[in-house]
Amino acid sequence: MARYTVVTMPGDGIGKVVTPEAVRVLKAVGFDADYVHADIGWDFWVNEGNALPDRTIELLAKHKLGLFGAITSKPKAEAAAELSLKLRGKGFSYFSPIVAMRQRFNLDICIRPCRSFAGNPLNFVRQKKEGSFEEPLVNAVIFRQNTEGLYAGVEWTNPPEDVRRALASHPKFKPFAAVAGEDLAVSVRIITRPACRRILRAAFAYARKFGYRSVTVCEKPNVLRETSGMVEEEAKQVQKEFSEIALWSTNIDAQMMWLTKNPEDYGVVVATNLFGDVASDAFAGLVGGLGFACSGNIGDAVAVFEPTHGSAPKYAELDPPIVNPIATILSAAMLLDHVGEEAKARQVRDAVAAVVREGKVRTYDMMRLTGGPKAIAQGAASTFQMTDAILSHLL
Ligand code: NAI
Ligand code: MG
């Protein structure tokens, strides 16, 4: 029996294309694992009224390690219209299986590394004084709190009377007190100290493990005094456990500006849910975008690794497929790091780096081509050719 079992959840669209590619790489690098398929996504909403079936939850609870592709989700009315006839009117309502998975297993720590690979034509470049260009090497890792903050889901349009009363007890609510209910929307930003501590400790521990000299907290404490204030307060406490690592602090808005001035200055960055979502997409844009953006969702017991991109339905049926498998392959490398197989993780990243550096095999996104069936004739590598090239560089 293998040492690990990876629960593979290809999901929808190109999730079904890229997940098996990452498994090919994990097998080739000699990872001692079995793989079990688990159902997730649109078909299971349509036919079972649940996009995250209980049997998938059971597999994750048992095996603790997940590799997830992507799912398709649609607005409420469309979701209801596609539900199978036999299930209609029985109280089913669509709920995102990703959010459900994060909540069920408290996958509160989201890690999104954004590292540039030399030779990637999508890398950020900067003009120098004399007009030539330089390409700073970006090596940022965003730690995004995954379960609370502005995405906690506590929100109303037309808040109920008791909520309005509670809001009215705050002096700053005065200018809004006369707004009609249906004209008033409120989303609550909830931050808890224990969750702050967990994400901060995870970020500092990562910095220590991988030799980063600083951790940057990216919030807005001068305005969001209570919530961002609590994050900063906890960061100062946690830093005491990691005295060799400096604590820096930036404001999310300023960070978005500095990002394109000196992205090489940032290493481990920690932020609450929304700011972390923004910062990780922004950094990802400097290093190749969705074809390269990998992530891990880490809880106490369970960890799930996935590319940041979605199911890209318009490319799902192309034969051969054209989407870039690198984001998912790098997510699989994060899985290797997570279980302590750092040498294998490095082999995978080195193989990706070698292919990118050589520049002979490039998917359509790396060539800045319009995606579609013509891309291959225009010189783009297929998804399979990209994986093959990576496999050929595994030492
Ligand atoms: P998307 O990420 O699926 O695709 C946006 C565009 O990015 C694509 O059209 C394509 O041009 C490019 N792209 C994405 N992945 C790529 C890859 N591996 N290689 C090369 N190019 C790539 O986002 P979109 O179109 O907004 O959403 C499509 C569906 O995916 C929706 O149903 C949405 O709800 C869902 N979604 C799911 C996510 C997840 O499963 N984690 C995340 C984001 C969206
Ligand atoms: Mg996002």
CSV table of C-alpha atoms and ligand atoms in Angstrom, one decimal:
chain,number,residue,atom,x,y,z
A,1,MET,CA,0.0,0.0,0.0
A,2,ALA,CA,1.3,3.5,-0.9
A,3,ARG,CA,2.2,5.9,1.9
A,4,TYR,CA,-0.4,8.5,0.8
A,5,THR,CA,-3.7,8.6,-0.9
A,6,VAL,CA,-4.6,11.7,-2.9
A,7,VAL,CA,-8.2,12.4,-3.5
A,8,THR,CA,-8.4,13.8,-7.0
A,9,MET,CA,-11.4,16.1,-7.7
A,10,PRO,CA,-11.2,17.1,-11.4
A,11,GLY,CA,-14.6,18.9,-11.3
A,12,ASP,CA,-15.8,20.6,-14.4
A,13,GLY,CA,-14.5,21.9,-17.7
A,14,ILE,CA,-10.7,22.2,-17.9
A,15,GLY,CA,-10.4,20.9,-14.4
A,16,LYS,CA,-10.9,17.5,-16.0
A,17,VAL,CA,-8.0,18.3,-18.4
A,18,VAL,CA,-5.4,19.6,-16.0
A,19,THR,CA,-5.9,17.4,-13.0
A,20,PRO,CA,-4.7,14.2,-14.7
A,21,GLU,CA,-1.7,16.1,-16.0
A,22,ALA,CA,-0.6,16.9,-12.5
A,23,VAL,CA,-1.1,13.3,-11.5
A,24,ARG,CA,1.2,12.2,-14.4
A,25,VAL,CA,3.8,14.5,-12.9
A,26,LEU,CA,3.4,13.3,-9.3
A,27,LYS,CA,3.7,9.7,-10.6
A,28,ALA,CA,6.8,10.5,-12.6
A,29,VAL,CA,8.6,12.1,-9.7
A,30,GLY,CA,8.1,9.0,-7.7
A,31,PHE,CA,5.6,10.2,-5.1
A,32,ASP,CA,4.5,7.2,-3.1
A,33,ALA,CA,0.8,7.6,-3.5
A,34,ASP,CA,-2.5,6.1,-4.6
A,35,TYR,CA,-5.1,8.2,-6.3
A,36,VAL,CA,-8.9,8.0,-5.7
A,37,HIS,CA,-11.4,9.9,-7.8
A,38,ALA,CA,-14.0,12.0,-6.1
A,39,ASP,CA,-17.1,13.7,-7.5
A,40,ILE,CA,-17.5,17.5,-7.3
A,41,GLY,CA,-19.1,20.2,-9.5
A,42,TRP,CA,-22.0,21.0,-11.8
A,43,ASP,CA,-23.2,17.5,-12.8
A,44,PHE,CA,-23.7,16.6,-9.2
A,45,TRP,CA,-25.7,19.8,-8.5
A,46,VAL,CA,-27.9,19.0,-11.6
A,47,ASN,CA,-28.4,15.3,-10.8
A,48,GLU,CA,-28.1,15.1,-7.0
A,49,GLY,CA,-28.9,18.7,-5.9
A,50,ASN,CA,-25.4,18.8,-4.2
A,51,ALA,CA,-22.2,20.0,-5.9
A,52,LEU,CA,-20.1,18.5,-3.1
A,53,PRO,CA,-21.6,15.0,-2.4
A,54,ASP,CA,-21.1,13.5,1.1
A,55,ARG,CA,-19.0,10.6,-0.4
A,56,THR,CA,-16.5,13.2,-1.5
A,57,ILE,CA,-16.4,14.7,2.0
A,58,GLU,CA,-15.9,11.2,3.4
A,59,LEU,CA,-12.9,10.6,1.1
A,60,LEU,CA,-11.3,13.8,2.1
A,61,ALA,CA,-11.9,13.2,5.8
A,62,LYS,CA,-10.3,9.8,5.4
A,63,HIS,CA,-7.3,10.6,3.2
A,64,LYS,CA,-6.6,14.2,4.2
A,65,LEU,CA,-5.0,15.2,0.9
A,66,GLY,CA,-6.9,16.7,-2.1
A,67,LEU,CA,-6.0,17.7,-5.6
A,68,PHE,CA,-8.8,19.8,-7.1
A,69,GLY,CA,-9.2,21.0,-10.6
A,70,ALA,CA,-12.0,23.6,-11.0
A,71,ILE,CA,-15.7,23.8,-10.9
A,72,THR,CA,-18.3,25.7,-12.9
A,73,SER,CA,-20.8,27.8,-10.9
A,74,LYS,CA,-23.7,29.9,-12.2
A,75,PRO,CA,-26.0,32.5,-10.8
A,76,LYS,CA,-28.9,31.4,-8.6
A,77,ALA,CA,-31.7,31.5,-11.3
A,78,GLU,CA,-29.6,29.6,-13.9
A,79,ALA,CA,-28.6,27.0,-11.3
A,80,ALA,CA,-32.3,26.5,-10.4
A,81,ALA,CA,-33.2,26.2,-14.1
A,82,GLU,CA,-30.6,23.4,-14.7
A,83,LEU,CA,-31.6,21.3,-11.7
A,84,SER,CA,-32.9,18.0,-12.9
A,85,LEU,CA,-36.7,17.8,-13.1
A,86,LYS,CA,-37.1,15.1,-10.5
A,87,LEU,CA,-35.3,17.3,-7.9
A,88,ARG,CA,-37.2,20.6,-8.5
A,89,GLY,CA,-39.4,22.0,-5.8
A,90,LYS,CA,-37.7,19.8,-3.1
A,91,GLY,CA,-35.8,22.6,-1.4
A,92,PHE,CA,-32.5,22.2,-3.1
A,93,SER,CA,-30.5,25.4,-3.5
A,94,TYR,CA,-27.1,25.8,-5.1
A,95,PHE,CA,-24.1,26.3,-2.8
A,96,SER,CA,-20.5,26.7,-4.0
A,97,PRO,CA,-18.7,23.4,-3.3
A,98,ILE,CA,-15.4,25.3,-2.8
A,99,VAL,CA,-16.8,27.4,-0.1
A,100,ALA,CA,-18.5,24.3,1.4
A,101,MET,CA,-15.2,22.4,1.4
A,102,ARG,CA,-13.4,25.3,3.1
A,103,GLN,CA,-16.1,25.6,5.7
A,104,ARG,CA,-16.5,21.8,6.3
A,105,PHE,CA,-12.8,21.3,6.9
A,106,ASN,CA,-11.9,24.7,8.1
A,107,LEU,CA,-9.3,25.2,5.4
A,108,ASP,CA,-8.5,28.6,6.7
A,109,ILE,CA,-5.0,29.1,5.4
A,110,CYS,CA,-4.8,29.8,1.7
A,111,ILE,CA,-1.2,29.9,0.3
A,112,ARG,CA,-0.7,31.4,-3.1
A,113,PRO,CA,2.9,31.5,-4.3
A,114,CYS,CA,3.6,33.9,-7.1
A,115,ARG,CA,7.1,33.2,-8.4
A,116,SER,CA,8.4,34.2,-11.8
A,117,PHE,CA,10.2,31.7,-14.0
A,118,ALA,CA,13.0,33.3,-16.0
A,119,GLY,CA,12.2,33.3,-19.7
A,120,ASN,CA,8.4,33.4,-19.3
A,121,PRO,CA,7.3,36.0,-21.9
A,122,LEU,CA,4.4,36.9,-19.6
A,123,ASN,CA,6.7,38.1,-16.8
A,124,PHE,CA,6.5,41.7,-15.6
A,125,VAL,CA,9.2,44.0,-17.1
A,126,ARG,CA,10.2,47.4,-16.0
A,127,GLN,CA,11.6,50.3,-18.0
A,128,LYS,CA,14.9,51.6,-16.7
A,129,LYS,CA,16.0,55.3,-16.8
A,130,GLU,CA,18.0,55.0,-20.0
A,131,GLY,CA,15.1,53.2,-21.8
A,132,SER,CA,16.2,49.6,-21.6
A,133,PHE,CA,14.1,47.0,-19.7
A,134,GLU,CA,14.7,44.9,-16.7
A,135,GLU,CA,12.8,41.9,-15.5
A,136,PRO,CA,12.8,41.7,-11.7
A,137,LEU,CA,12.4,38.2,-10.3
A,138,VAL,CA,9.2,38.0,-8.3
A,139,ASN,CA,9.1,35.6,-5.4
A,140,ALA,CA,6.1,36.5,-3.3
A,141,VAL,CA,3.9,34.1,-1.4
A,142,ILE,CA,0.5,35.4,-0.4
A,143,PHE,CA,-1.1,33.9,2.8
A,144,ARG,CA,-4.8,34.7,2.5
A,145,GLN,CA,-7.2,34.1,5.4
A,146,ASN,CA,-9.7,31.8,3.8
A,147,THR,CA,-12.8,31.6,6.0
A,148,GLU,CA,-13.7,34.9,7.6
A,149,GLY,CA,-13.3,38.7,6.9
A,150,LEU,CA,-15.6,40.3,4.4
A,151,TYR,CA,-16.3,36.8,2.8
A,152,ALA,CA,-17.8,35.4,6.0
A,153,GLY,CA,-21.2,35.7,4.3
A,154,VAL,CA,-22.9,37.8,7.0
A,155,GLU,CA,-24.7,40.3,4.9
A,156,TRP,CA,-28.0,41.8,4.1
A,157,THR,CA,-29.9,44.0,1.7
A,158,ASN,CA,-32.6,45.5,3.8
A,159,PRO,CA,-31.2,44.3,7.1
A,160,PRO,CA,-33.8,43.1,9.7
A,161,GLU,CA,-35.0,45.4,12.4
A,162,ASP,CA,-32.8,44.1,15.2
A,163,VAL,CA,-29.7,44.4,12.9
A,164,ARG,CA,-30.7,48.0,12.1
A,165,ARG,CA,-31.1,48.7,15.8
A,166,ALA,CA,-27.7,47.3,16.6
A,167,LEU,CA,-26.1,49.4,13.7
A,168,ALA,CA,-27.9,52.5,15.0
A,169,SER,CA,-26.2,52.1,18.3
A,170,HIS,CA,-23.0,53.1,16.6
A,171,PRO,CA,-22.5,56.9,16.3
A,172,LYS,CA,-21.0,56.6,12.8
A,173,PHE,CA,-24.2,55.0,11.6
A,174,LYS,CA,-26.1,58.3,12.0
A,175,PRO,CA,-25.7,59.5,8.3
A,176,PHE,CA,-27.3,56.1,7.2
A,177,ALA,CA,-30.0,55.9,9.8
A,178,ALA,CA,-32.7,57.4,7.5
A,179,VAL,CA,-31.8,55.3,4.4
A,180,ALA,CA,-34.7,53.0,3.4
A,181,GLY,CA,-34.2,49.3,4.1
A,182,GLU,CA,-34.3,48.3,0.4
A,183,ASP,CA,-31.7,50.9,-0.3
A,184,LEU,CA,-29.3,49.7,2.3
A,185,ALA,CA,-26.8,46.8,1.9
A,186,VAL,CA,-24.4,45.7,4.6
A,187,SER,CA,-21.6,43.1,4.6
A,188,VAL,CA,-19.9,42.5,7.9
A,189,ARG,CA,-16.1,42.1,8.1
A,190,ILE,CA,-15.6,39.5,10.8
A,191,ILE,CA,-12.1,38.9,12.2
A,192,THR,CA,-11.3,36.6,15.0
A,193,ARG,CA,-8.1,36.5,17.0
A,194,PRO,CA,-7.5,32.7,16.8
A,195,ALA,CA,-7.8,32.7,13.0
A,196,CYS,CA,-5.5,35.7,12.8
A,197,ARG,CA,-2.9,33.8,14.9
A,198,ARG,CA,-3.2,30.7,12.8
A,199,ILE,CA,-2.6,32.5,9.5
A,200,LEU,CA,0.2,34.6,10.9
A,201,ARG,CA,1.9,31.6,12.5
A,202,ALA,CA,1.6,29.7,9.2
A,203,ALA,CA,3.2,32.6,7.3
A,204,PHE,CA,6.1,33.1,9.7
A,205,ALA,CA,6.7,29.3,9.8
A,206,TYR,CA,6.8,29.3,6.0
A,207,ALA,CA,9.2,32.2,6.0
A,208,ARG,CA,11.4,30.3,8.4
A,209,LYS,CA,11.3,27.1,6.5
A,210,PHE,CA,12.0,28.6,3.1
A,211,GLY,CA,14.5,31.3,4.2
A,212,TYR,CA,12.5,34.5,3.7
A,213,ARG,CA,13.8,37.3,6.0
A,214,SER,CA,10.5,39.2,6.4
A,215,VAL,CA,6.7,38.8,6.6
A,216,THR,CA,4.6,41.7,5.3
A,217,VAL,CA,1.1,42.3,6.7
A,218,CYS,CA,-1.0,43.9,4.1
A,219,GLU,CA,-4.1,45.5,5.6
A,220,LYS,CA,-5.5,49.0,6.2
A,221,PRO,CA,-5.3,49.6,10.0
A,222,ASN,CA,-5.4,53.4,9.8
A,223,VAL,CA,-9.0,53.1,8.5
A,224,LEU,CA,-10.2,49.6,9.5
A,225,ARG,CA,-9.1,50.2,13.0
A,226,GLU,CA,-10.8,47.3,14.7
A,227,THR,CA,-10.4,44.5,12.2
A,228,SER,CA,-7.1,45.3,10.5
A,229,GLY,CA,-6.0,46.7,13.8
A,230,MET,CA,-6.5,43.3,15.4
A,231,VAL,CA,-4.5,41.6,12.6
A,232,GLU,CA,-1.6,44.0,13.1
A,233,GLU,CA,-1.7,43.6,16.9
A,234,GLU,CA,-1.5,39.8,16.6
A,235,ALA,CA,1.2,40.0,14.0
A,236,LYS,CA,3.4,41.8,16.5
A,237,GLN,CA,2.8,39.1,19.1
A,238,VAL,CA,3.4,36.2,16.7
A,239,GLN,CA,6.6,37.9,15.4
A,240,LYS,CA,8.1,37.5,18.9
A,241,GLU,CA,8.1,33.7,18.3
A,242,PHE,CA,10.2,34.3,15.1
A,243,SER,CA,12.7,36.9,16.1
A,244,GLU,CA,15.0,36.3,13.1
A,245,ILE,CA,12.2,37.3,10.7
A,246,ALA,CA,11.3,41.0,10.3
A,247,LEU,CA,7.6,42.2,10.4
A,248,TRP,CA,6.7,44.7,7.8
A,249,SER,CA,3.4,46.3,7.2
A,250,THR,CA,1.8,47.9,4.1
A,251,ASN,CA,-1.6,49.2,3.3
A,252,ILE,CA,-3.5,47.2,0.6
A,253,ASP,CA,-3.9,50.3,-1.6
A,254,ALA,CA,-0.3,51.4,-1.4
A,255,GLN,CA,0.8,47.7,-1.9
A,256,MET,CA,-1.1,47.6,-5.2
A,257,MET,CA,0.9,50.6,-6.4
A,258,TRP,CA,4.3,49.4,-5.1
A,259,LEU,CA,3.7,46.0,-6.6
A,260,THR,CA,4.6,47.2,-10.0
A,261,LYS,CA,7.4,49.4,-8.8
A,262,ASN,CA,9.4,47.0,-6.7
A,263,PRO,CA,7.7,43.6,-6.7
A,264,GLU,CA,11.0,41.8,-6.0
A,265,ASP,CA,11.0,43.4,-2.5
A,266,TYR,CA,8.1,41.3,-1.2
A,267,GLY,CA,8.4,37.8,0.1
A,268,VAL,CA,5.8,36.4,2.4
A,269,VAL,CA,2.6,38.6,2.5
A,270,VAL,CA,-0.3,38.0,4.9
A,271,ALA,CA,-3.8,39.4,4.5
A,272,THR,CA,-7.4,38.9,5.4
A,273,ASN,CA,-9.8,37.2,3.0
A,274,LEU,CA,-10.7,40.0,0.5
A,275,PHE,CA,-7.3,41.8,0.6
A,276,GLY,CA,-5.5,38.5,0.2
A,277,ASP,CA,-7.7,37.6,-2.8
A,278,VAL,CA,-6.9,41.0,-4.4
A,279,ALA,CA,-3.2,40.9,-3.6
A,280,SER,CA,-2.7,37.3,-4.8
A,281,ASP,CA,-4.4,38.0,-8.1
A,282,ALA,CA,-2.3,41.1,-8.5
A,283,PHE,CA,1.0,39.3,-7.8
A,284,ALA,CA,-0.1,36.4,-10.0
A,285,GLY,CA,-0.5,38.9,-12.9
A,286,LEU,CA,3.2,39.7,-12.6
A,287,VAL,CA,4.3,36.1,-13.1
A,288,GLY,CA,2.2,34.8,-15.9
A,289,GLY,CA,-1.4,34.9,-14.7
A,290,LEU,CA,-3.9,32.1,-14.5
A,291,GLY,CA,-1.8,29.5,-16.4
A,292,PHE,CA,0.8,29.8,-13.5
A,293,ALA,CA,-1.3,30.6,-10.4
A,294,CYS,CA,-1.2,27.7,-7.9
A,295,SER,CA,-2.7,27.5,-4.4
A,296,GLY,CA,-3.1,25.4,-1.3
A,297,ASN,CA,-6.0,25.5,1.2
A,298,ILE,CA,-4.7,24.2,4.5
A,299,GLY,CA,-6.7,23.2,7.5
A,300,ASP,CA,-5.7,21.4,10.7
A,301,ALA,CA,-6.4,17.9,9.3
A,302,VAL,CA,-7.1,18.3,5.6
A,303,ALA,CA,-5.3,20.2,2.8
A,304,VAL,CA,-6.5,20.7,-0.8
A,305,PHE,CA,-4.4,22.0,-3.6
A,306,GLU,CA,-5.8,23.6,-6.7
A,307,PRO,CA,-5.0,26.0,-9.6
A,308,THR,CA,-6.5,29.5,-9.0
A,309,HIS,CA,-8.2,29.4,-12.4
A,310,GLY,CA,-11.8,28.3,-13.1
A,311,SER,CA,-13.3,25.7,-15.4
A,312,ALA,CA,-12.8,27.9,-18.6
A,313,PRO,CA,-15.8,26.2,-20.3
A,314,LYS,CA,-15.0,27.6,-23.8
A,315,TYR,CA,-11.8,25.6,-23.8
A,316,ALA,CA,-13.1,22.5,-22.1
A,317,GLU,CA,-14.0,20.5,-25.3
A,318,LEU,CA,-11.0,21.3,-27.5
A,319,ASP,CA,-9.2,18.3,-28.8
A,320,PRO,CA,-6.3,18.4,-28.2
A,321,PRO,CA,-6.7,20.6,-25.2
A,322,ILE,CA,-4.7,23.9,-25.2
A,323,VAL,CA,-4.8,25.2,-21.6
A,324,ASN,CA,-1.7,25.5,-19.6
A,325,PRO,CA,-1.3,22.7,-17.0
A,326,ILE,CA,1.5,24.5,-15.1
A,327,ALA,CA,-0.8,26.1,-12.5
A,328,THR,CA,-2.1,22.6,-11.5
A,329,ILE,CA,1.4,21.0,-11.7
A,330,LEU,CA,2.7,23.7,-9.4
A,331,SER,CA,-0.2,23.1,-7.1
A,332,ALA,CA,0.8,19.4,-7.0
A,333,ALA,CA,4.4,20.6,-6.1
A,334,MET,CA,2.8,22.5,-3.1
A,335,LEU,CA,1.1,19.2,-2.1
A,336,LEU,CA,4.6,17.6,-2.1
A,337,ASP,CA,6.0,20.4,0.1
A,338,HIS,CA,3.0,20.0,2.4
A,339,VAL,CA,3.7,16.3,3.1
A,340,GLY,CA,7.5,16.9,3.6
A,341,GLU,CA,8.6,15.8,0.1
A,342,GLU,CA,10.5,19.0,-0.5
A,343,ALA,CA,13.1,17.5,-2.7
A,344,LYS,CA,10.4,16.1,-5.1
A,345,ALA,CA,8.6,19.4,-5.0
A,346,ARG,CA,11.9,21.2,-6.0
A,347,GLN,CA,12.4,18.7,-8.9
A,348,VAL,CA,9.0,19.5,-10.2
A,349,ARG,CA,9.5,23.3,-10.0
A,350,ASP,CA,13.0,22.9,-11.5
A,351,ALA,CA,11.5,20.9,-14.5
A,352,VAL,CA,8.9,23.6,-15.0
A,353,ALA,CA,11.6,26.3,-14.8
A,354,ALA,CA,13.7,24.4,-17.4
A,355,VAL,CA,10.9,24.2,-19.9
A,356,VAL,CA,10.0,27.9,-19.5
A,357,ARG,CA,13.6,28.9,-19.8
A,358,GLU,CA,14.2,26.9,-23.0
A,359,GLY,CA,11.1,28.5,-24.5
A,360,LYS,CA,10.6,25.8,-27.1
A,361,VAL,CA,7.3,24.5,-25.7
A,362,ARG,CA,4.8,27.2,-24.9
A,363,THR,CA,1.0,27.0,-24.4
A,364,TYR,CA,-1.2,29.6,-26.2
A,365,ASP,CA,-1.4,31.9,-23.1
A,366,MET,CA,2.5,32.1,-23.0
A,367,MET,CA,2.5,33.1,-26.7
A,368,ARG,CA,-0.3,35.7,-26.1
A,369,LEU,CA,-2.4,34.0,-28.7
A,370,THR,CA,-6.2,34.0,-28.7
A,371,GLY,CA,-7.3,30.8,-27.3
A,372,GLY,CA,-9.2,28.4,-29.5
A,373,PRO,CA,-8.8,25.5,-32.0
A,374,LYS,CA,-6.4,27.6,-34.2
A,375,ALA,CA,-3.8,28.1,-31.5
A,376,ILE,CA,-2.1,24.8,-32.1
A,377,ALA,CA,-1.6,25.6,-35.9
A,378,GLN,CA,-0.2,28.9,-34.7
A,379,GLY,CA,2.6,27.1,-32.9
A,380,ALA,CA,1.1,26.7,-29.4
A,381,ALA,CA,1.8,23.5,-27.5
A,382,SER,CA,-1.1,21.4,-26.4
A,383,THR,CA,-1.7,20.7,-22.7
A,384,PHE,CA,-0.2,17.2,-23.2
A,385,GLN,CA,2.9,18.5,-24.9
A,386,MET,CA,3.5,20.9,-22.1
A,387,THR,CA,3.3,18.1,-19.5
A,388,ASP,CA,5.5,15.9,-21.7
A,389,ALA,CA,8.1,18.6,-21.8
A,390,ILE,CA,8.0,19.0,-18.0
A,391,LEU,CA,8.3,15.2,-17.6
A,392,SER,CA,11.3,15.1,-19.9
A,393,HIS,CA,13.1,17.5,-17.6
A,394,LEU,CA,12.4,15.6,-14.4
A,395,LEU,CA,15.8,14.4,-13.1
B,1,NAI,P1,-11.6,31.0,-15.7
B,1,NAI,O1,-10.4,31.0,-14.8
B,1,NAI,O2,-12.3,29.7,-15.9
B,1,NAI,O3,-11.1,31.4,-17.2
B,1,NAI,C1,-10.8,32.8,-17.5
B,1,NAI,C2,-9.9,32.8,-18.7
B,1,NAI,O4,-8.6,32.6,-18.2
B,1,NAI,C3,-10.1,31.7,-19.7
B,1,NAI,O5,-11.1,32.0,-20.6
B,1,NAI,C4,-8.8,31.6,-20.3
B,1,NAI,O6,-8.6,32.6,-21.2
B,1,NAI,C5,-7.9,31.8,-19.2
B,1,NAI,N1,-7.4,30.6,-18.5
B,1,NAI,C6,-7.9,30.0,-17.4
B,1,NAI,N2,-7.2,29.0,-17.0
B,1,NAI,C7,-6.2,28.8,-17.9
B,1,NAI,C8,-5.2,27.9,-18.1
B,1,NAI,N3,-4.9,26.9,-17.3
B,1,NAI,N4,-4.4,28.1,-19.2
B,1,NAI,C9,-4.5,29.1,-20.0
B,1,NAI,N5,-5.5,30.0,-19.9
B,1,NAI,C10,-6.3,29.9,-18.9
B,1,NAI,O7,-12.6,32.1,-15.2
B,1,NAI,P2,-14.1,32.4,-15.7
B,1,NAI,O8,-14.2,32.3,-17.2
B,1,NAI,O9,-14.4,33.7,-15.1
B,1,NAI,O10,-15.1,31.3,-15.1
B,1,NAI,C11,-15.4,30.1,-15.7
B,1,NAI,C12,-16.1,29.2,-14.7
B,1,NAI,O11,-15.2,28.9,-13.7
B,1,NAI,C13,-17.3,29.9,-14.0
B,1,NAI,O12,-18.3,29.0,-13.9
B,1,NAI,C14,-16.7,30.3,-12.7
B,1,NAI,O13,-17.7,30.3,-11.7
B,1,NAI,C15,-15.7,29.2,-12.4
B,1,NAI,N6,-14.6,29.5,-11.5
B,1,NAI,C16,-14.2,28.5,-10.7
B,1,NAI,C17,-13.1,28.6,-9.9
B,1,NAI,C18,-12.6,27.4,-9.2
B,1,NAI,O14,-13.0,26.3,-9.4
B,1,NAI,N7,-11.7,27.6,-8.3
B,1,NAI,C19,-12.3,29.9,-9.9
B,1,NAI,C20,-12.8,30.9,-10.9
B,1,NAI,C21,-13.9,30.7,-11.6
B,2,MG,MG,-9.7,35.6,-7.0
